[in-house]
Short mmCIF file of C-alpha atoms and ligand atoms in Angstrom, two decimals:
data_model
loop_
_atom_site.label_atom_id
_atom_site.label_comp_id
_atom_site.label_asym_id
_atom_site.label_seq_id
_atom_site.Cartn_x
_atom_site.Cartn_y
_atom_site.Cartn_z
CA MET A 26 -74.59 72.02 -69.59
CA ARG A 27 -71.56 74.30 -70.05
CA ARG A 28 -68.39 73.13 -68.37
CA VAL A 29 -66.09 75.51 -66.49
CA LEU A 30 -62.51 76.21 -67.57
CA LEU A 31 -59.78 78.18 -65.77
CA ILE A 32 -57.18 79.77 -68.04
CA THR A 33 -54.19 81.39 -66.36
CA GLY A 34 -52.62 84.27 -68.26
CA ALA A 35 -55.80 84.85 -70.24
CA SER A 36 -55.35 88.59 -70.90
CA ALA A 37 -53.07 88.22 -73.94
CA GLY A 38 -51.49 85.91 -76.49
CA ILE A 39 -52.18 82.18 -76.36
CA GLY A 40 -54.34 82.41 -73.23
CA ALA A 41 -56.61 85.05 -74.77
CA ALA A 42 -56.96 83.10 -78.04
CA THR A 43 -57.78 79.97 -76.05
CA ALA A 44 -60.46 81.79 -74.08
CA ARG A 45 -62.17 83.08 -77.21
CA LEU A 46 -62.20 79.65 -78.83
CA ALA A 47 -63.26 77.88 -75.62
CA ALA A 48 -66.24 80.21 -75.27
CA ALA A 49 -67.33 79.38 -78.80
CA ARG A 50 -66.94 75.66 -78.02
CA GLY A 51 -69.27 75.84 -75.02
CA TRP A 52 -67.03 76.44 -71.99
CA ASP A 53 -67.73 78.95 -69.22
CA LEU A 54 -64.55 80.72 -68.19
CA ALA A 55 -62.51 81.81 -65.20
CA LEU A 56 -59.97 84.23 -66.65
CA ASN A 57 -56.78 84.87 -64.71
CA TYR A 58 -54.30 87.63 -65.46
CA ARG A 59 -51.68 89.48 -63.45
CA THR A 60 -51.60 93.14 -64.59
CA ASP A 61 -53.48 93.63 -67.87
CA ARG A 62 -57.04 94.18 -66.66
CA ALA A 63 -58.11 95.89 -69.91
CA GLY A 64 -56.88 92.90 -71.91
CA ALA A 65 -58.72 90.47 -69.65
CA GLU A 66 -61.92 92.53 -69.82
CA ALA A 67 -61.80 92.57 -73.62
CA VAL A 68 -61.39 88.77 -73.65
CA ALA A 69 -64.29 88.39 -71.18
CA GLN A 70 -66.53 90.59 -73.30
CA ALA A 71 -65.77 88.57 -76.45
CA ALA A 72 -66.38 85.32 -74.56
CA GLU A 73 -69.71 86.55 -73.20
CA GLU A 74 -70.79 87.61 -76.68
CA ALA A 75 -70.08 83.97 -77.68
CA GLY A 76 -72.41 82.79 -74.92
CA ALA A 77 -70.00 82.08 -72.04
CA ARG A 78 -70.36 83.06 -68.40
CA THR A 79 -67.07 84.56 -67.26
CA VAL A 80 -65.38 85.64 -64.05
CA LEU A 81 -62.13 87.55 -63.85
CA CYS A 82 -59.72 86.18 -61.26
CA PRO A 83 -56.65 88.41 -61.12
CA GLY A 84 -53.53 87.30 -59.31
CA ASP A 85 -49.86 86.48 -59.65
CA VAL A 86 -49.49 82.70 -59.89
CA ALA A 87 -46.02 83.03 -58.32
CA ASP A 88 -47.64 84.01 -54.99
CA PRO A 89 -49.45 81.24 -53.06
CA ALA A 90 -51.66 83.78 -51.26
CA GLN A 91 -52.80 85.16 -54.62
CA ILE A 92 -53.48 81.63 -55.91
CA GLU A 93 -55.80 81.23 -52.93
CA GLN A 94 -57.56 84.45 -53.95
CA ILE A 95 -57.85 83.26 -57.57
CA PHE A 96 -59.60 80.06 -56.47
CA GLY A 97 -61.72 81.98 -53.97
CA VAL A 98 -63.15 83.98 -56.87
CA ILE A 99 -63.70 80.81 -58.92
CA ASP A 100 -65.47 79.04 -56.05
CA ALA A 101 -67.72 82.07 -55.53
CA GLY A 102 -68.59 82.27 -59.23
CA PHE A 103 -68.99 78.61 -60.19
CA ASP A 104 -69.94 75.41 -58.40
CA ARG A 105 -67.57 73.24 -60.45
CA LEU A 106 -64.26 73.24 -62.32
CA ASP A 107 -63.83 70.91 -65.29
CA GLY A 108 -60.76 72.21 -67.09
CA LEU A 109 -57.50 74.07 -66.57
CA VAL A 110 -55.17 75.63 -69.10
CA ASN A 111 -51.98 76.27 -67.13
CA ASN A 112 -50.73 78.97 -69.48
CA ALA A 113 -49.31 81.91 -67.48
CA GLY A 114 -45.62 82.09 -68.18
CA ILE A 115 -42.69 84.45 -68.63
CA VAL A 116 -39.37 84.66 -70.42
CA ASP A 117 -36.57 87.10 -69.62
CA MET A 118 -33.87 88.98 -71.48
CA THR A 119 -31.49 87.02 -73.70
CA ALA A 120 -28.54 85.95 -71.52
CA SER A 121 -25.82 83.35 -71.17
CA VAL A 122 -25.87 80.98 -68.21
CA THR A 123 -22.85 82.88 -66.83
CA ASP A 124 -25.04 86.01 -66.57
CA LEU A 125 -28.03 84.44 -64.81
CA THR A 126 -28.83 85.85 -61.37
CA HIS A 127 -30.47 84.17 -58.40
CA ASP A 128 -33.34 86.69 -58.50
CA ARG A 129 -34.02 85.96 -62.16
CA LEU A 130 -33.96 82.18 -61.63
CA ARG A 131 -36.28 82.46 -58.63
CA ARG A 132 -38.82 84.51 -60.60
CA MET A 133 -38.63 82.21 -63.65
CA PHE A 134 -39.24 79.07 -61.60
CA ASP A 135 -41.76 80.70 -59.23
CA VAL A 136 -44.01 81.67 -62.17
CA ASN A 137 -43.39 78.93 -64.73
CA VAL A 138 -43.00 75.90 -62.46
CA ILE A 139 -44.09 76.38 -58.84
CA GLY A 140 -47.05 78.56 -59.84
CA ALA A 141 -48.17 76.05 -62.45
CA ILE A 142 -47.90 73.13 -60.03
CA LEU A 143 -49.80 74.94 -57.26
CA VAL A 144 -52.56 75.99 -59.67
CA ALA A 145 -52.84 72.40 -60.93
CA LYS A 146 -53.01 71.15 -57.34
CA GLU A 147 -55.96 73.43 -56.57
CA ALA A 148 -57.71 72.44 -59.80
CA VAL A 149 -57.21 68.71 -59.19
CA GLN A 150 -58.60 69.01 -55.65
CA ARG A 151 -61.81 70.47 -57.09
CA MET A 152 -62.03 67.93 -59.91
CA LEU A 153 -61.62 65.09 -57.41
CA ALA A 154 -64.19 66.58 -55.04
CA SER A 155 -66.79 66.93 -57.80
CA GLY A 156 -66.33 63.31 -58.88
CA GLN A 157 -66.77 64.51 -62.48
CA GLY A 158 -63.09 64.31 -63.47
CA GLY A 159 -61.56 66.92 -65.72
CA SER A 160 -58.88 67.85 -68.19
CA ILE A 161 -55.68 69.85 -67.69
CA VAL A 162 -53.44 71.28 -70.40
CA ASN A 163 -50.08 72.60 -69.27
CA ILE A 164 -48.30 75.00 -71.61
CA SER A 165 -44.70 73.95 -72.05
CA SER A 166 -42.45 75.07 -74.91
CA ALA A 167 -40.31 73.60 -77.69
CA ALA A 168 -37.51 75.20 -75.64
CA ALA A 169 -37.82 72.22 -73.28
CA ARG A 170 -36.36 70.07 -76.08
CA LEU A 171 -34.07 72.65 -77.67
CA GLY A 172 -32.39 74.01 -74.53
CA SER A 173 -32.33 77.65 -75.74
CA ALA A 174 -28.54 78.03 -75.49
CA ASN A 175 -27.34 81.64 -75.34
CA GLN A 176 -30.92 82.80 -75.09
CA TYR A 177 -32.69 81.63 -71.94
CA VAL A 178 -31.60 78.23 -70.70
CA ASP A 179 -33.46 78.96 -67.44
CA TYR A 180 -36.75 79.33 -69.32
CA ALA A 181 -36.08 76.11 -71.26
CA ALA A 182 -35.32 74.26 -68.02
CA SER A 183 -38.51 75.58 -66.42
CA LYS A 184 -40.54 74.21 -69.34
CA ALA A 185 -38.76 70.83 -69.17
CA ALA A 186 -39.99 70.69 -65.58
CA ILE A 187 -43.53 71.22 -66.89
CA ASP A 188 -43.15 68.26 -69.27
CA THR A 189 -42.09 66.00 -66.40
CA PHE A 190 -44.79 67.34 -64.09
CA THR A 191 -47.36 66.65 -66.81
CA LYS A 192 -46.40 62.97 -67.01
CA GLY A 193 -46.26 62.51 -63.24
CA LEU A 194 -49.55 64.23 -62.49
CA ALA A 195 -51.23 62.43 -65.39
CA ASP A 196 -50.26 59.06 -63.94
CA GLU A 197 -51.40 60.07 -60.44
CA VAL A 198 -54.92 61.05 -61.49
CA ALA A 199 -55.58 58.94 -64.60
CA ALA A 200 -57.74 56.45 -62.74
CA ARG A 201 -59.82 59.31 -61.32
CA ASN A 202 -61.00 60.45 -64.78
CA ILE A 203 -58.67 63.45 -64.94
CA ARG A 204 -56.52 63.76 -68.06
CA VAL A 205 -53.32 65.83 -68.03
CA ASN A 206 -51.41 66.77 -71.16
CA ALA A 207 -49.01 69.46 -72.34
CA ILE A 208 -48.58 71.55 -75.46
CA ARG A 209 -45.16 72.64 -76.62
CA PRO A 210 -45.65 75.74 -78.77
CA GLY A 211 -42.82 76.73 -81.09
CA LEU A 212 -42.38 80.27 -82.40
CA ILE A 213 -45.78 81.88 -81.93
CA GLU A 214 -46.83 85.45 -82.76
CA THR A 215 -47.48 87.02 -79.34
CA GLU A 216 -46.01 89.88 -77.32
CA ILE A 217 -43.90 87.52 -75.19
CA HIS A 218 -40.89 88.02 -77.48
CA ALA A 219 -40.97 91.81 -77.08
CA LYS A 220 -41.41 91.38 -73.32
CA GLY A 221 -38.21 89.31 -73.41
CA GLY A 222 -36.43 92.23 -75.07
CA GLU A 223 -36.37 90.76 -78.59
CA PRO A 224 -39.33 91.97 -80.68
CA ASP A 225 -37.63 90.70 -83.85
CA ARG A 226 -37.12 87.15 -82.53
CA LEU A 227 -39.69 85.47 -84.77
CA HIS A 228 -38.32 87.12 -87.90
CA ARG A 229 -34.78 86.04 -86.97
CA LEU A 230 -35.66 82.41 -86.22
CA THR A 231 -38.39 81.46 -88.70
CA PRO A 232 -35.84 80.37 -91.38
CA ASN A 233 -35.08 77.48 -88.95
CA VAL A 234 -38.72 76.35 -88.95
CA PRO A 235 -39.47 73.58 -91.47
CA MET A 236 -42.78 75.29 -92.33
CA ARG A 237 -40.85 78.61 -92.74
CA ARG A 238 -43.29 80.67 -90.69
CA ALA A 239 -44.27 81.47 -87.14
CA GLY A 240 -47.49 80.05 -85.73
CA THR A 241 -50.47 82.00 -84.47
CA ALA A 242 -52.02 81.96 -81.02
CA ASP A 243 -55.19 80.62 -82.65
CA GLU A 244 -53.29 77.60 -84.01
CA VAL A 245 -52.07 76.80 -80.49
CA ALA A 246 -55.54 77.39 -79.08
CA ARG A 247 -57.04 74.81 -81.43
CA ALA A 248 -54.58 72.16 -80.19
CA ILE A 249 -55.34 73.09 -76.58
CA LEU A 250 -59.09 72.80 -77.16
CA TYR A 251 -58.58 69.38 -78.72
CA LEU A 252 -56.72 68.09 -75.66
CA LEU A 253 -59.32 69.62 -73.33
CA SER A 254 -62.20 68.05 -75.20
CA ASP A 255 -63.77 64.61 -75.17
CA GLU A 256 -62.25 64.12 -78.64
CA ALA A 257 -59.05 63.38 -76.68
CA SER A 258 -60.78 61.03 -74.23
CA TYR A 259 -57.98 58.40 -74.34
CA VAL A 260 -55.10 60.89 -74.44
CA THR A 261 -53.22 61.55 -71.20
CA GLY A 262 -49.64 62.09 -70.04
CA THR A 263 -48.53 63.23 -73.47
CA THR A 264 -46.93 66.34 -74.90
CA LEU A 265 -48.00 67.70 -78.27
CA ASP A 266 -45.62 69.89 -80.30
CA VAL A 267 -47.26 72.81 -82.15
CA THR A 268 -44.11 74.04 -83.84
CA GLY A 269 -44.39 73.92 -87.62
CA GLY A 270 -42.01 70.96 -87.46
CA ARG A 271 -39.24 72.65 -85.45
P1 NAP B 304 -47.92 86.66 -73.47
O1 NAP B 304 -48.53 87.16 -74.73
O2 NAP B 304 -46.78 87.40 -72.85
O3 NAP B 304 -49.07 86.45 -72.38
C1 NAP B 304 -48.73 85.97 -71.12
C2 NAP B 304 -49.95 85.94 -70.24
O4 NAP B 304 -49.54 85.41 -68.98
C3 NAP B 304 -50.54 87.29 -69.98
O5 NAP B 304 -51.94 87.16 -69.88
C4 NAP B 304 -49.95 87.66 -68.62
O6 NAP B 304 -50.81 88.48 -67.84
C5 NAP B 304 -49.90 86.32 -67.96
N1 NAP B 304 -48.93 86.26 -66.87
C6 NAP B 304 -47.60 86.45 -66.91
N2 NAP B 304 -47.06 86.29 -65.70
C7 NAP B 304 -48.09 85.97 -64.86
C8 NAP B 304 -48.19 85.67 -63.49
N3 NAP B 304 -47.11 85.69 -62.70
N4 NAP B 304 -49.40 85.39 -62.96
C9 NAP B 304 -50.51 85.39 -63.74
N5 NAP B 304 -50.48 85.66 -65.06
C10 NAP B 304 -49.28 85.96 -65.60
O7 NAP B 304 -47.34 85.17 -73.66
P2 NAP B 304 -47.74 83.98 -74.66
O8 NAP B 304 -46.77 84.00 -75.78
O9 NAP B 304 -49.19 83.98 -74.93
O10 NAP B 304 -47.32 82.74 -73.72
C11 NAP B 304 -48.28 81.95 -73.06
C12 NAP B 304 -47.58 80.65 -72.66
O11 NAP B 304 -47.07 80.02 -73.83
C13 NAP B 304 -46.39 80.86 -71.72
O12 NAP B 304 -46.37 79.82 -70.75
C14 NAP B 304 -45.19 80.74 -72.65
O13 NAP B 304 -44.04 80.31 -71.98
C15 NAP B 304 -45.72 79.70 -73.64
N6 NAP B 304 -45.01 79.71 -74.93
C16 NAP B 304 -45.10 80.76 -75.77
C17 NAP B 304 -44.42 80.73 -76.99
C18 NAP B 304 -44.45 81.85 -77.98
O14 NAP B 304 -43.68 81.82 -78.97
N7 NAP B 304 -45.30 82.86 -77.82
C19 NAP B 304 -43.64 79.60 -77.32
C20 NAP B 304 -43.58 78.54 -76.42
C21 NAP B 304 -44.27 78.60 -75.23
P3 NAP B 304 -50.67 90.07 -67.66
O15 NAP B 304 -50.13 90.63 -68.95
O16 NAP B 304 -52.04 90.48 -67.28
O17 NAP B 304 -49.69 90.31 -66.56
#
């Protein structure tokens, strides 16, 4: 029996790498994205070639009405939900705290925090209803520890909220056979840095990484798949750094 996994932000980067690996490891997939339909379709095609059933569930996780639509598509396509990778996330342009605007802060927290919590809520409701339990992996960031001064303190604070949410939710549902953990990626080769206006960010910062290199989306995906899997059957409420030691 193939279990069903929802990955938010599955059209690119860490989400896309996780989808490809999850398909190979026996998961069927609900693939969320916001704008990049071509990216999501390419991921779905690769996953189907690896034997997975897939549905695309587009929607902006910052909008509660669109979260309802995302889960409507999942409920129509599958009769269960066993896993969630709460991965959709954004950064913004490098800025000091003195330059942060209300609009920017609202968007950052709507996507990275409120969206992630509402998606987890919907997933947990389904895992509880099935009685089968499940596994949730929230994607935090090393920024939650580092603070990201003079870069994006708002992003770092949003990811610290994810760490705390992970522990709280894990404790709430542990006795119901639902495990909840987080991954804190470090500097990972994806397009998120260019989207934040700094395509050269990895090159600039890798000298600060003990392993002296950036990580790949596949390296993060492998850690995510471990936490999702029964190999991590006694692991909950924890946060795993995938940072090359940073
Ligand atoms: P990415 O390459 O920019 O991909 C982001 C994905 O999230 C895309 O599929 C994008 O979809 C989707 N997305 C963005 N906003 C969304 C929204 N409002 N609703 C639904 N989907 C949305 O980023 P990434 O580097 O893979 O990052 C994935 C996660 O890892 C994020 O939570 C990020 O904060 C975290 N992270 C990344 C790094 C790193 O160095 N790369 C380090 C630490 C943490 P569309 O393009 O279709 O809109």
